[in-house]
Tab-separated table of C-alpha atoms and ligand atoms in Angstrom:
chain	number	residue	atom	x	y	z
A	19	MET	CA	89.897	-18.418	75.282
A	20	ALA	CA	86.734	-18.885	73.298
A	21	ALA	CA	86.850	-19.125	69.533
A	22	LEU	CA	84.736	-16.681	67.566
A	23	PHE	CA	83.742	-16.605	63.918
A	24	ILE	CA	83.405	-13.035	62.611
A	25	THR	CA	82.544	-12.228	58.996
A	26	PHE	CA	82.805	-8.887	57.202
A	27	GLU	CA	80.325	-7.961	54.513
A	28	GLY	CA	79.525	-5.014	52.261
A	29	ILE	CA	79.637	-3.863	48.655
A	30	GLU	CA	82.956	-3.187	46.883
A	31	GLY	CA	85.052	-0.361	48.325
A	32	THR	CA	83.648	-0.306	51.855
A	33	GLY	CA	87.096	-1.004	53.342
A	34	LYS	CA	86.522	-4.569	54.565
A	35	SER	CA	90.126	-5.715	54.214
A	36	THR	CA	91.507	-2.529	55.814
A	37	GLN	CA	89.186	-3.008	58.770
A	38	ILE	CA	90.039	-6.696	59.070
A	39	THR	CA	93.752	-5.790	59.244
A	40	ARG	CA	93.030	-3.194	61.934
A	41	LEU	CA	90.895	-5.560	63.984
A	42	GLU	CA	93.469	-8.339	63.631
A	43	ALA	CA	96.197	-6.071	65.049
A	44	TRP	CA	93.972	-4.997	67.943
A	45	LEU	CA	93.005	-8.579	68.804
A	46	ARG	CA	96.630	-9.748	68.640
A	47	SER	CA	97.671	-6.868	70.916
A	48	ARG	CA	95.205	-8.334	73.421
A	49	GLY	CA	96.857	-11.736	73.178
A	50	ARG	CA	94.250	-13.400	70.983
A	51	SER	CA	95.169	-15.842	68.289
A	52	VAL	CA	93.613	-14.762	64.984
A	53	ARG	CA	93.086	-16.389	61.621
A	54	VAL	CA	92.351	-14.054	58.695
A	55	THR	CA	90.724	-15.575	55.656
A	56	ARG	CA	88.372	-14.726	52.811
A	57	GLU	CA	85.814	-15.931	50.284
A	58	PRO	CA	86.196	-16.708	47.550
A	59	GLY	CA	89.767	-17.998	47.736
A	60	GLY	CA	90.425	-18.940	51.362
A	61	SER	CA	91.578	-22.473	50.533
A	62	ARG	CA	93.926	-23.859	47.865
A	63	ILE	CA	91.038	-25.107	45.753
A	64	GLY	CA	89.209	-21.871	46.521
A	65	ALA	CA	92.089	-19.861	45.042
A	66	GLU	CA	91.497	-21.618	41.717
A	67	LEU	CA	87.765	-20.959	41.972
A	68	ARG	CA	88.444	-17.299	42.789
A	69	ARG	CA	90.443	-16.834	39.615
A	70	MET	CA	87.608	-18.339	37.569
A	71	LEU	CA	84.937	-16.333	39.359
A	72	LEU	CA	86.524	-12.913	39.126
A	73	SER	CA	88.215	-13.026	35.724
A	74	LEU	CA	86.730	-10.681	33.128
A	75	GLU	CA	87.361	-13.492	30.609
A	76	ASN	CA	84.496	-15.378	32.249
A	77	ASN	CA	81.840	-12.747	31.671
A	78	ASP	CA	79.708	-15.389	29.963
A	79	ILE	CA	79.233	-17.414	33.152
A	80	CYS	CA	75.518	-17.886	33.870
A	81	PRO	CA	74.154	-16.894	37.316
A	82	ARG	CA	73.546	-20.501	38.410
A	83	ALA	CA	77.041	-21.668	37.481
A	84	GLU	CA	78.456	-18.662	39.303
A	85	LEU	CA	76.344	-19.545	42.351
A	86	PHE	CA	77.590	-23.128	42.487
A	87	LEU	CA	81.228	-22.050	42.255
A	88	TYR	CA	80.780	-19.713	45.248
A	89	LEU	CA	79.064	-22.522	47.151
A	90	ALA	CA	81.850	-24.977	46.282
A	91	ASP	CA	84.411	-22.457	47.486
A	92	ARG	CA	82.446	-22.050	50.745
A	93	ALA	CA	82.034	-25.763	51.434
A	94	GLN	CA	85.772	-26.367	50.971
A	95	HIS	CA	86.726	-23.284	52.985
A	96	VAL	CA	84.485	-24.179	55.938
A	97	GLU	CA	85.818	-27.719	56.213
A	98	GLN	CA	89.477	-27.028	55.476
A	99	VAL	CA	90.053	-23.618	57.082
A	100	VAL	CA	87.252	-22.166	59.217
A	101	ARG	CA	86.222	-25.183	61.279
A	102	PRO	CA	89.796	-26.301	62.113
A	103	ALA	CA	90.798	-22.749	63.123
A	104	LEU	CA	87.775	-22.446	65.417
A	105	ALA	CA	88.475	-25.882	66.854
A	106	ALA	CA	91.992	-24.643	67.690
A	107	GLY	CA	90.456	-21.738	69.655
A	108	GLU	CA	91.268	-19.019	67.128
A	109	ILE	CA	89.223	-15.950	66.279
A	110	VAL	CA	88.432	-16.246	62.573
A	111	LEU	CA	88.056	-13.004	60.618
A	112	CYS	CA	86.566	-13.755	57.222
A	113	ASP	CA	86.279	-11.266	54.359
A	114	ARG	CA	82.815	-12.193	52.914
A	115	PHE	CA	80.794	-15.332	53.603
A	116	ALA	CA	77.272	-16.683	53.025
A	117	ASP	CA	75.553	-13.261	53.187
A	118	SER	CA	77.500	-12.250	50.059
A	119	THR	CA	75.720	-14.998	48.150
A	120	VAL	CA	72.287	-13.717	49.152
A	121	ALA	CA	73.226	-10.081	48.445
A	122	TYR	CA	74.991	-10.664	45.095
A	123	GLN	CA	73.346	-13.754	43.610
A	124	SER	CA	69.794	-12.993	44.833
A	125	ALA	CA	69.428	-9.207	45.227
A	126	GLY	CA	72.046	-8.575	42.507
A	127	ARG	CA	71.482	-11.365	39.957
A	128	GLY	CA	67.838	-12.169	40.719
A	129	LEU	CA	68.078	-15.806	41.891
A	130	GLU	CA	65.445	-16.857	44.414
A	131	GLU	CA	66.436	-16.046	47.996
A	132	GLU	CA	64.774	-19.071	49.597
A	133	THR	CA	66.704	-21.415	47.324
A	134	LEU	CA	69.944	-19.652	48.189
A	135	ASP	CA	69.183	-19.931	51.912
A	136	ALA	CA	68.822	-23.693	51.533
A	137	LEU	CA	71.993	-24.026	49.424
A	138	ASN	CA	73.968	-21.808	51.800
A	139	ALA	CA	72.868	-24.031	54.671
A	140	GLN	CA	74.342	-27.009	52.809
A	141	ALA	CA	77.594	-25.174	52.095
A	142	VAL	CA	78.176	-23.849	55.631
A	143	ASN	CA	77.149	-27.190	57.127
A	144	GLY	CA	76.195	-25.673	60.482
A	145	GLN	CA	79.133	-23.277	60.720
A	146	TRP	CA	77.296	-19.919	60.756
A	147	PRO	CA	79.176	-16.819	61.893
A	148	ASP	CA	78.826	-15.701	65.513
A	149	LEU	CA	78.969	-12.098	64.385
A	150	THR	CA	78.792	-10.291	61.044
A	151	ILE	CA	80.004	-6.722	60.552
A	152	LEU	CA	78.138	-5.128	57.646
A	153	LEU	CA	79.999	-2.075	56.354
A	154	ASP	CA	77.366	0.100	54.717
A	155	LEU	CA	78.165	2.704	52.083
A	156	ALA	CA	76.506	4.365	49.087
A	157	PRO	CA	77.521	2.432	45.951
A	158	GLU	CA	78.629	5.636	44.197
A	159	VAL	CA	81.309	6.076	46.884
A	160	GLY	CA	82.216	2.395	47.204
A	161	LEU	CA	82.657	1.805	43.492
A	162	THR	CA	84.831	4.879	43.024
A	163	ARG	CA	87.071	3.671	45.850
A	164	ALA	CA	87.194	0.089	44.540
A	165	LEU	CA	88.060	1.155	41.002
A	166	SER	CA	90.867	3.464	42.088
A	167	ARG	CA	92.248	0.723	44.369
A	168	ASN	CA	92.182	-1.780	41.522
A	169	ARG	CA	93.953	0.669	39.231
A	170	ALA	CA	96.601	1.275	41.890
A	171	GLU	CA	97.095	-2.491	42.219
A	172	GLY	CA	97.070	-3.014	38.440
A	173	LYS	CA	94.113	-5.382	38.848
A	174	THR	CA	91.803	-4.067	36.116
A	175	VAL	CA	91.926	-7.147	33.909
A	176	ALA	CA	92.469	-9.993	36.361
A	177	GLU	CA	89.813	-9.297	38.999
A	178	GLY	CA	87.365	-6.754	37.724
A	179	ARG	CA	84.193	-8.645	36.914
A	180	PHE	CA	82.059	-7.282	39.749
A	181	GLU	CA	83.506	-3.767	39.727
A	182	ALA	CA	82.462	-3.666	36.058
A	183	GLU	CA	78.806	-4.184	37.031
A	184	SER	CA	76.483	-1.175	36.888
A	185	LEU	CA	75.721	1.188	39.732
A	186	ALA	CA	72.160	-0.191	39.717
A	187	PHE	CA	73.535	-3.693	40.365
A	188	HIS	CA	75.515	-2.483	43.380
A	189	ALA	CA	72.534	-0.502	44.668
A	190	ARG	CA	70.484	-3.734	44.610
A	191	VAL	CA	73.289	-5.598	46.407
A	192	ARG	CA	73.377	-2.927	49.117
A	193	GLN	CA	69.622	-3.173	49.624
A	194	GLY	CA	69.968	-6.965	49.796
A	195	TYR	CA	72.480	-6.553	52.609
A	196	LEU	CA	70.233	-4.118	54.478
A	197	ARG	CA	67.363	-6.602	54.257
A	198	LEU	CA	69.641	-9.330	55.656
A	199	ALA	CA	70.526	-7.028	58.581
A	200	GLU	CA	66.791	-6.725	59.298
A	201	ARG	CA	66.323	-10.494	59.056
A	202	PHE	CA	69.229	-11.279	61.404
A	203	PRO	CA	69.472	-8.334	63.827
A	204	ARG	CA	71.340	-10.315	66.501
A	205	ARG	CA	74.065	-11.636	64.215
A	206	ILE	CA	74.497	-8.773	61.731
A	207	ARG	CA	75.723	-5.398	63.024
A	208	LEU	CA	75.526	-2.436	60.693
A	209	VAL	CA	78.465	-0.002	60.620
A	210	ASP	CA	78.417	3.266	58.651
A	211	ALA	CA	81.449	3.014	56.343
A	212	SER	CA	81.403	6.644	55.179
A	213	GLY	CA	83.610	7.869	58.053
A	214	SER	CA	87.401	7.803	58.404
A	215	ILE	CA	89.304	4.513	58.684
A	216	GLU	CA	89.899	5.272	62.371
A	217	GLU	CA	86.229	6.037	63.093
A	218	ILE	CA	85.122	2.826	61.442
A	219	ALA	CA	87.847	0.815	63.222
A	220	GLU	CA	86.634	2.170	66.558
A	221	ALA	CA	83.026	1.273	65.827
A	222	VAL	CA	84.086	-2.256	64.815
A	223	ARG	CA	86.262	-2.641	67.939
A	224	ASP	CA	83.377	-1.570	70.196
A	225	ILE	CA	81.111	-4.213	68.704
A	226	VAL	CA	83.742	-6.969	68.938
A	227	GLU	CA	84.799	-5.989	72.445
A	228	ALA	CA	81.195	-6.121	73.660
A	229	ARG	CA	80.865	-9.550	72.080
A	230	LEU	CA	84.078	-10.827	73.693
A	231	ASP	CA	83.043	-9.448	77.095
A	232	ALA	CA	79.674	-11.157	76.752
A	233	GLY	CA	81.647	-14.421	76.465
B	7	TMP	P1	86.472	-9.332	46.763
B	7	TMP	O1	87.174	-10.442	47.443
B	7	TMP	O2	87.369	-8.372	46.107
B	7	TMP	O3	85.437	-8.688	47.609
B	7	TMP	O4	85.717	-9.966	45.505
B	7	TMP	C1	84.833	-10.987	45.605
B	7	TMP	C2	83.680	-10.715	44.668
B	7	TMP	O5	82.835	-11.851	44.648
B	7	TMP	C3	82.823	-9.550	45.126
B	7	TMP	O6	82.517	-8.735	44.031
B	7	TMP	C4	81.545	-10.176	45.606
B	7	TMP	C5	81.503	-11.476	44.892
B	7	TMP	N1	80.851	-12.543	45.645
B	7	TMP	C6	79.623	-13.038	45.230
B	7	TMP	O7	79.069	-12.560	44.248
B	7	TMP	N2	79.042	-14.062	45.936
B	7	TMP	C7	79.642	-14.636	47.022
B	7	TMP	O8	79.082	-15.554	47.624
B	7	TMP	C8	80.932	-14.111	47.436
B	7	TMP	C9	81.629	-14.725	48.616
B	7	TMP	C10	81.500	-13.076	46.726
């Protein structure tokens, strides 16, 4: 069966990991072999980069240094995890990928989008997603959800750097994502993430099923 590379994108609190878990179970129930991964942190080296990137201790990181760490994580992840899994015929479900860099580092931090496009191209080295699910939600709702999840998981200090950003930052990131969806209408599919977990899961399944049927 054909391999497929599916990425999930969206601001904090849109339910990406919940939806990935749901989709994984559905795909497995249909006999597909699935590899779930994420950025940053999908490889061993990436896990070290993730800790550096998300720690509140590193609030003094400058936008360009932050950018290069995400790109390093991506380059390693593509070569060590994504490409081998696809070569083995697996469906790869990845929590965040190159679109996150454009949304966060360009729309959010103000780095130039064209430069990021070129650097992303280097990092992905030809391995663009076949399909991207963009979970769209108002940042007021997403941030409230993300902060209460982090509190429940006791994650406030270790991984809170982006949740600590202002509402205005997340509103810019969301707009960045919506612009990407307009730029890449065939690859990026927008899903309203304000509904119930089940409603969103159904919408995601419909999109993936249509893609699998199309071959
Ligand atoms: P998450 O795994 O909890 O979503 O956290 C990852 C954070 O990293 C999230 O706030 C978005 C941010 N990020 C970027 O700023 N640029 C990137 O390229 C990626 C992959 C993530």
